[in-house]
Coordinates of C-alpha atoms in Angstrom, one line a residue:
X17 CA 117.3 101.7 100.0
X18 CA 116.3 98.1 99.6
X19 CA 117.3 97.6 95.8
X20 CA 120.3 99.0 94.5
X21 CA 119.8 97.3 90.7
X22 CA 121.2 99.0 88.3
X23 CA 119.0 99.0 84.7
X24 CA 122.2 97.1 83.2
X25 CA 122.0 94.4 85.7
X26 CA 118.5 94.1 85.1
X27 CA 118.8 94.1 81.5
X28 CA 121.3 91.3 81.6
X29 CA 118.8 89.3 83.8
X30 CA 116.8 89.6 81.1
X31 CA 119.1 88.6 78.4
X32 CA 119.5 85.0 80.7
X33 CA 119.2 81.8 78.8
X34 CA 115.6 81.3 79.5
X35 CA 116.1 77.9 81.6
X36 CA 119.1 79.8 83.7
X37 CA 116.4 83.1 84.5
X38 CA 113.7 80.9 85.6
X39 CA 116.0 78.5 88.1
X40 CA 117.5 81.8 89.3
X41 CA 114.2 83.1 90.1
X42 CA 112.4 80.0 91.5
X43 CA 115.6 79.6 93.6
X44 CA 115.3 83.0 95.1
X45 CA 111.4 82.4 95.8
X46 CA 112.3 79.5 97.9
X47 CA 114.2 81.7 100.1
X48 CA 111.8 84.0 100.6
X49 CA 108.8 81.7 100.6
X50 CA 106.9 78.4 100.3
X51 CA 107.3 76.7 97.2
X52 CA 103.8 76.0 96.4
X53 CA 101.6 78.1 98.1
X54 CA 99.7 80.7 96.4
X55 CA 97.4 83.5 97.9
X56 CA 94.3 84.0 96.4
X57 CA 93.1 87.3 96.1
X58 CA 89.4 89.0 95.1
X59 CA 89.2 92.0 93.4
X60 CA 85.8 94.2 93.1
X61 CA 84.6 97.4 91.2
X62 CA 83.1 99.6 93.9
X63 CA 82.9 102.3 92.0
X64 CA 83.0 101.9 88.2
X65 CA 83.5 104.1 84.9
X66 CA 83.2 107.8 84.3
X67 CA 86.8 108.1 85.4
X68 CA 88.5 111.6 84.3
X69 CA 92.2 110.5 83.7
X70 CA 92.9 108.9 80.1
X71 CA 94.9 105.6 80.7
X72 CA 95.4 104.5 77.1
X73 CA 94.3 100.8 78.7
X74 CA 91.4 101.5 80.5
X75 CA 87.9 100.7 80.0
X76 CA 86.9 103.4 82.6
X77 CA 88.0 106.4 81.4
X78 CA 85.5 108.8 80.3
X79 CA 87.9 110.0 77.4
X80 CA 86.6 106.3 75.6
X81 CA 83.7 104.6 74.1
X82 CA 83.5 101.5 75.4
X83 CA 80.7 101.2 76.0
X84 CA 80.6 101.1 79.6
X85 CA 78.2 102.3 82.2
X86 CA 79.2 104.8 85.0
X87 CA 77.9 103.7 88.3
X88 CA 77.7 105.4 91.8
X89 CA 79.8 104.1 95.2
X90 CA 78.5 100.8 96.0
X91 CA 76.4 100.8 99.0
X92 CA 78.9 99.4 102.1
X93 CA 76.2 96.0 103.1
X94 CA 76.3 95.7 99.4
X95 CA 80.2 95.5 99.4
X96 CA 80.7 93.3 102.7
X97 CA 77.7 90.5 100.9
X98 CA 80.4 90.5 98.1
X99 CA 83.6 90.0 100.5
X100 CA 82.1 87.5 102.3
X101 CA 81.7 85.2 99.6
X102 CA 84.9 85.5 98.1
X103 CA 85.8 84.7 101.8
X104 CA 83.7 81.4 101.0
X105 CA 85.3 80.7 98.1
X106 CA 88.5 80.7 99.7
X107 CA 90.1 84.5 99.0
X108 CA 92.2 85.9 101.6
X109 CA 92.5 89.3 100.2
X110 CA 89.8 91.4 99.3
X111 CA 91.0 94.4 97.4
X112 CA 88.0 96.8 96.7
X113 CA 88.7 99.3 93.2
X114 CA 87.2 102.6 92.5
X115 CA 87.4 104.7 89.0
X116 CA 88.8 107.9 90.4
X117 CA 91.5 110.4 90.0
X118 CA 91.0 110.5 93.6
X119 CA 88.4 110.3 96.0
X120 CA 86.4 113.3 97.7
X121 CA 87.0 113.5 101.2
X122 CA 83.2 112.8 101.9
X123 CA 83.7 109.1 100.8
X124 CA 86.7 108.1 103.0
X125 CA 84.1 107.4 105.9
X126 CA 82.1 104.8 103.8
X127 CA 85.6 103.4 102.7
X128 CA 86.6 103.5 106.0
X129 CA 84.1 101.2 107.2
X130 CA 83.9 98.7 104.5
X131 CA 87.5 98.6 105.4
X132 CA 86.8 97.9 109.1
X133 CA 83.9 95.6 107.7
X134 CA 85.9 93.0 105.7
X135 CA 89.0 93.1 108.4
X136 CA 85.6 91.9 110.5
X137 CA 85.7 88.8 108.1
X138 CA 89.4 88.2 108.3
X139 CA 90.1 88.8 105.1
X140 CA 93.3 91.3 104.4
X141 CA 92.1 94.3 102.7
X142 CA 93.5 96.6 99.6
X143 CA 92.2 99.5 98.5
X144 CA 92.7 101.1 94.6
X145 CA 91.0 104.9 94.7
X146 CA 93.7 106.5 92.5
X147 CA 95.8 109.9 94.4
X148 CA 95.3 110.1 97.7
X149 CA 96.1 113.2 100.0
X150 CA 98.2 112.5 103.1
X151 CA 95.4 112.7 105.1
X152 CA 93.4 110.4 103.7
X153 CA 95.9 107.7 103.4
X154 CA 96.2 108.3 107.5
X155 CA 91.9 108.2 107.4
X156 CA 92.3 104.6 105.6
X157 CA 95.4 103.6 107.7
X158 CA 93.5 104.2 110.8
X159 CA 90.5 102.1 109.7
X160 CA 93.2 99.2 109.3
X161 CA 93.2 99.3 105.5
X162 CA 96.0 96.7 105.0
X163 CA 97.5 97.2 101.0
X164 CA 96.8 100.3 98.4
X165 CA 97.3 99.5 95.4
X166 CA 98.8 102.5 92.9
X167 CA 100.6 101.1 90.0
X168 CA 103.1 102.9 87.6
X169 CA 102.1 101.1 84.7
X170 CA 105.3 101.2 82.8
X171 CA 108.4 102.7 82.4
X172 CA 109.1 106.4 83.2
X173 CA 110.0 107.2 79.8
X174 CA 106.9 105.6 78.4
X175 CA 104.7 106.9 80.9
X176 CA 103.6 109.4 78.6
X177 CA 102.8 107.3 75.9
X178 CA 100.2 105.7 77.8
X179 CA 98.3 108.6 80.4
X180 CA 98.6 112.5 80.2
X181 CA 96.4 113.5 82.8
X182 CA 98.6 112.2 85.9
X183 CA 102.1 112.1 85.8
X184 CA 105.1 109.2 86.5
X185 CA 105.8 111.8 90.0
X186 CA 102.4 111.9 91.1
X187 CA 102.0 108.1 91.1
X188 CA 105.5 107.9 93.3
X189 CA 103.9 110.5 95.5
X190 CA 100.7 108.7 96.2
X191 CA 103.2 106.2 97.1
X192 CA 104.9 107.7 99.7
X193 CA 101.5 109.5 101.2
X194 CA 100.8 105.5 101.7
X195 CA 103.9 104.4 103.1
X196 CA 103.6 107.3 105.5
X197 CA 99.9 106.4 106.7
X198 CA 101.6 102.4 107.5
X199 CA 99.7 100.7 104.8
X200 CA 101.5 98.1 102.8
X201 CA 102.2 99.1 99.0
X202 CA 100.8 97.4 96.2
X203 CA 102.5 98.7 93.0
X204 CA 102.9 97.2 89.6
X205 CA 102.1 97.5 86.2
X206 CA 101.4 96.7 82.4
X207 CA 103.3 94.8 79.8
X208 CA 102.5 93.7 76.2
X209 CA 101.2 97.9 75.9
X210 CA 103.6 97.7 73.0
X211 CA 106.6 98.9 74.5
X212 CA 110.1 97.8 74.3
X213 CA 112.2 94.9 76.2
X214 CA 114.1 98.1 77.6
X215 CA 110.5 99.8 79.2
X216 CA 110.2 96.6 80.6
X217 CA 113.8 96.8 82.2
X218 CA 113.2 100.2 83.5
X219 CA 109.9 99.0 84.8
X220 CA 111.3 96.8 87.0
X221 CA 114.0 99.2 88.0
X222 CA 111.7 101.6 89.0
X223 CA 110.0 99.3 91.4
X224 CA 113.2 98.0 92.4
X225 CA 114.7 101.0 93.3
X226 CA 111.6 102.3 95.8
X227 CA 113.0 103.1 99.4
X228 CA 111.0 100.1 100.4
X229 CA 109.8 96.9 98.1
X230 CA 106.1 97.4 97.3
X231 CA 104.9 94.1 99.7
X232 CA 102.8 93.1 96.3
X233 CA 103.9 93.6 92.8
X234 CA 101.6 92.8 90.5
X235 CA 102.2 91.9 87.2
X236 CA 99.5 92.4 84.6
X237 CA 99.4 91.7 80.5
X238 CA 97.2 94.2 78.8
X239 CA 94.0 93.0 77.8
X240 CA 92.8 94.7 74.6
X241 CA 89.5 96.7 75.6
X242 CA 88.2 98.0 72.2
X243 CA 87.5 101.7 72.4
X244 CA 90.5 102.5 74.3
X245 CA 93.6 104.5 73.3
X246 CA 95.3 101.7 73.0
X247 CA 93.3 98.8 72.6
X248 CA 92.5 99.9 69.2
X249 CA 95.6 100.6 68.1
X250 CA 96.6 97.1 68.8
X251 CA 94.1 95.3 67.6
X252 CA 94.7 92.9 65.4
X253 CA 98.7 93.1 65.4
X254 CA 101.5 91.2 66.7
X255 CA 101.9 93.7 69.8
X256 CA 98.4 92.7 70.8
X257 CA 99.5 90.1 72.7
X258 CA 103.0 89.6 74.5
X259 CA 104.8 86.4 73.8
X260 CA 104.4 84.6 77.3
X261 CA 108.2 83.6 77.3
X262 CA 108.4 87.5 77.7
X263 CA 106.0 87.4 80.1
X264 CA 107.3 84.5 82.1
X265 CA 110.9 86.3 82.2
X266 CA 109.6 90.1 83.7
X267 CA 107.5 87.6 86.3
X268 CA 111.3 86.1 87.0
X269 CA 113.2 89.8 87.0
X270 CA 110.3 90.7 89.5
X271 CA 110.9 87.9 91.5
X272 CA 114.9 88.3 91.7
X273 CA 115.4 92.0 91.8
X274 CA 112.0 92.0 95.0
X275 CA 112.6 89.0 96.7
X276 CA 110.2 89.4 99.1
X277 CA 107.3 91.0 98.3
X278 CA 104.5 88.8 96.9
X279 CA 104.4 88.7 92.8
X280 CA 100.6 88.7 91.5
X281 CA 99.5 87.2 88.0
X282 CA 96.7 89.8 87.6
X283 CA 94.8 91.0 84.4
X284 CA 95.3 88.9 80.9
X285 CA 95.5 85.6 83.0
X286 CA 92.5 84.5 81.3
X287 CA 94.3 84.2 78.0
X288 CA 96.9 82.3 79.2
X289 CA 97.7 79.0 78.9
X290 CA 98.0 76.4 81.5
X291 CA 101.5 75.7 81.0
X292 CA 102.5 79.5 80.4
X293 CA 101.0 80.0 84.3
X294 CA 102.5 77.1 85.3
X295 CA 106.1 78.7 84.3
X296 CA 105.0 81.7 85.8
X297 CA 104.2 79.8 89.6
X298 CA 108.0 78.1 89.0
X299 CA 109.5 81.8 88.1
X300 CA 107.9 83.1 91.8
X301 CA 105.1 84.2 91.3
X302 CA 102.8 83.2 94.3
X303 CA 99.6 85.7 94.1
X304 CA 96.4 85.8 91.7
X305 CA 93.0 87.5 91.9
X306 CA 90.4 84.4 91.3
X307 CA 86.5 85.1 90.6
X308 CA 85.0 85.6 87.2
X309 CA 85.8 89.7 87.0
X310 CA 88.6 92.0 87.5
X311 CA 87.1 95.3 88.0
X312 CA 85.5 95.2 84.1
X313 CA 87.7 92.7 82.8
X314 CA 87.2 88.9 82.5
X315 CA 89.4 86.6 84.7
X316 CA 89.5 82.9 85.1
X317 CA 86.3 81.6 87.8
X318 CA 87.4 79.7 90.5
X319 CA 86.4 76.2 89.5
X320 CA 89.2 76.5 86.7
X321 CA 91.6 77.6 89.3
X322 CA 90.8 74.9 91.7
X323 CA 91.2 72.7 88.7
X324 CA 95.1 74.1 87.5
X325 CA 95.8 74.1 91.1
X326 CA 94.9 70.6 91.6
X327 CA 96.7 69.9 88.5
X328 CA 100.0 71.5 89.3
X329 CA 99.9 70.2 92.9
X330 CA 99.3 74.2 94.2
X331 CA 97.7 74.8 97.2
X332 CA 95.9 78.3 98.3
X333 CA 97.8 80.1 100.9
X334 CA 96.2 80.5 104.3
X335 CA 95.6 84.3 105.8
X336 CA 97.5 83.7 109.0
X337 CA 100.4 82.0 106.6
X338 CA 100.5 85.4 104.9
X339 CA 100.4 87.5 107.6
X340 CA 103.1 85.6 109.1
X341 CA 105.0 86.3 105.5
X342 CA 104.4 89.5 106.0
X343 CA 105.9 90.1 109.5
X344 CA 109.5 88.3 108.9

């Protein structure tokens, strides 16, 4: 096993002085990789809405009014028009999302070749489709898909306060289906759902504790979509919103406890301030999806990006930099 972390030593990462956390963490990220280079990453909806599981987040769920329109697969020229200009903009990732459960087996050969179609490009590529069987994690592997992402969202004990139509076990199994095909594991998560500092700590444990690192962790704050489960219930309160200290300290446990996978600011970005990203680049992580959308949500364009980078002296990682990240 790569992590042996026990919840107590996470939790008293945690409990750091703030200042000690964050020089822990950007001192492991040094180790592990180049102080100020960040990878930019582009995420699209291929497929979006009228998904049948109830993530008390999400604005695709058919179990909310949100308002949302169900689509059909995007068209694969349509897709590959849409990676190559995130290629322009300078992306090195493109990471292509579908509102499933899980897909039929009669889509995995139009997957298959957007895959093989934005590998073309040189772009990496990363896949979000919900469960996938064995064999068609080995269908996507063979096409060269490079990442799946399947997050866990949370804690296993608050798993169920947040989806009942999939459970914590299915999620890890999905996992291991893609570790078995030779894709690289995305997995992260949620915070600021309204659960605990303790959620939090077994959140990071869980990830921690995986045979293998997930090679990308990403590290999302909810983003309030009314009409959801859970979006409605916080509206409006204190637990709306997690304090960005709290934020800025799971980036830094991330970082520490998986020292070499790649730690990616994701949803709720858009709400942060400059200086609350800033601490999160100095606590390790060094991945972000740029472009105006993530799947349905909002996310800071990439003229404001170039802009904070610029500012902070950041510079967008290279795709032959990663890849040779990802083979040490």
């Amino acid at each position: 096993m790569e992590g042996r972390w026990t919840r107590a030593e996470i939790a008293a990462l945690f409990d750091l002085p703030f200042t000690e956390l964050v020089f822990r963490a950007a001192s492991v990220h040094r180790e592990y990789h180049a102080a100020n280079e960040v990878q930019l990453s582009t995420l699209l909806s291929i497929k979006t809405g009228g998904c049948p599981e109830d993530c008390g987040y999400c604005s695709q769920s058919a179990h909310h009014e949100t308002g949302l329109k169900a689509t059909k697969l995007m068209d694969v020229r349509a897709v590959l028009q849409a990676a190559a200009q995130a290629r322009d903009n300078g992306s090195t990732r493109f990471c292509m999302g579908a509102a499933w459960r899980n897909p039929k087996d009669k889509d995995i050969p139009a997957l298959a070749e957007m895959v093989r179609g934005v590998r073309q490009m040189g772009m990496e590529t990363c896949m979000t489709l919900g469960m996938l069987t064995p064999g068609q994690a080995a269908a996507l592997g063979e096409a060269g898909l490079d990442y799946y992402n399947h997050n866990i969202d949370t804690s296993p004990e608050n798993y169920a306060n947040v989806i009942s139509t999939r459970s914590f076990d299915e999620r890890i199994e999905t996992l291991e289906n893609v570790r078995q095909a030779g894709i690289n594991v995305c997995c992260g998560g949620i915070v600021g759902m309204g659960e605990t500092r303790a959620d939090r700590v077994g959140f990071i444990h869980a990830l921690a504790t995986l045979p293998v690192h997930p090679e990308s962790v990403p590290i999302n704050a909810l983003v309030p979509v009314k009409g959801t489960v859970l979006g409605d219930m916080l509206a409006d309160t204190p637990l709306a919103k997690i304090d960005d200290i709290e934020f800025v300290r799971t980036v830094a446990v991330a970082r520490i406890t998986m020292p070499g996978s790649m730690v990616r600011l994701s949803a709720g970005r858009e709400s942060m301030s400059e200086a609350a990203q800033a601490l999160c680049f100095l606590s390790g992580a060094n991945s972000i999806f740029t472009g105006d959308k993530l799947l349905t949500a909002g996310n800071a364009g990439e003229d404001k990006d170039a802009a904070l980078f610029a500012k902070l002296g950041l510079t967008p990682m290279a795709a032959e930099q990663r890849q040779q990240v990802a083979a040490e």
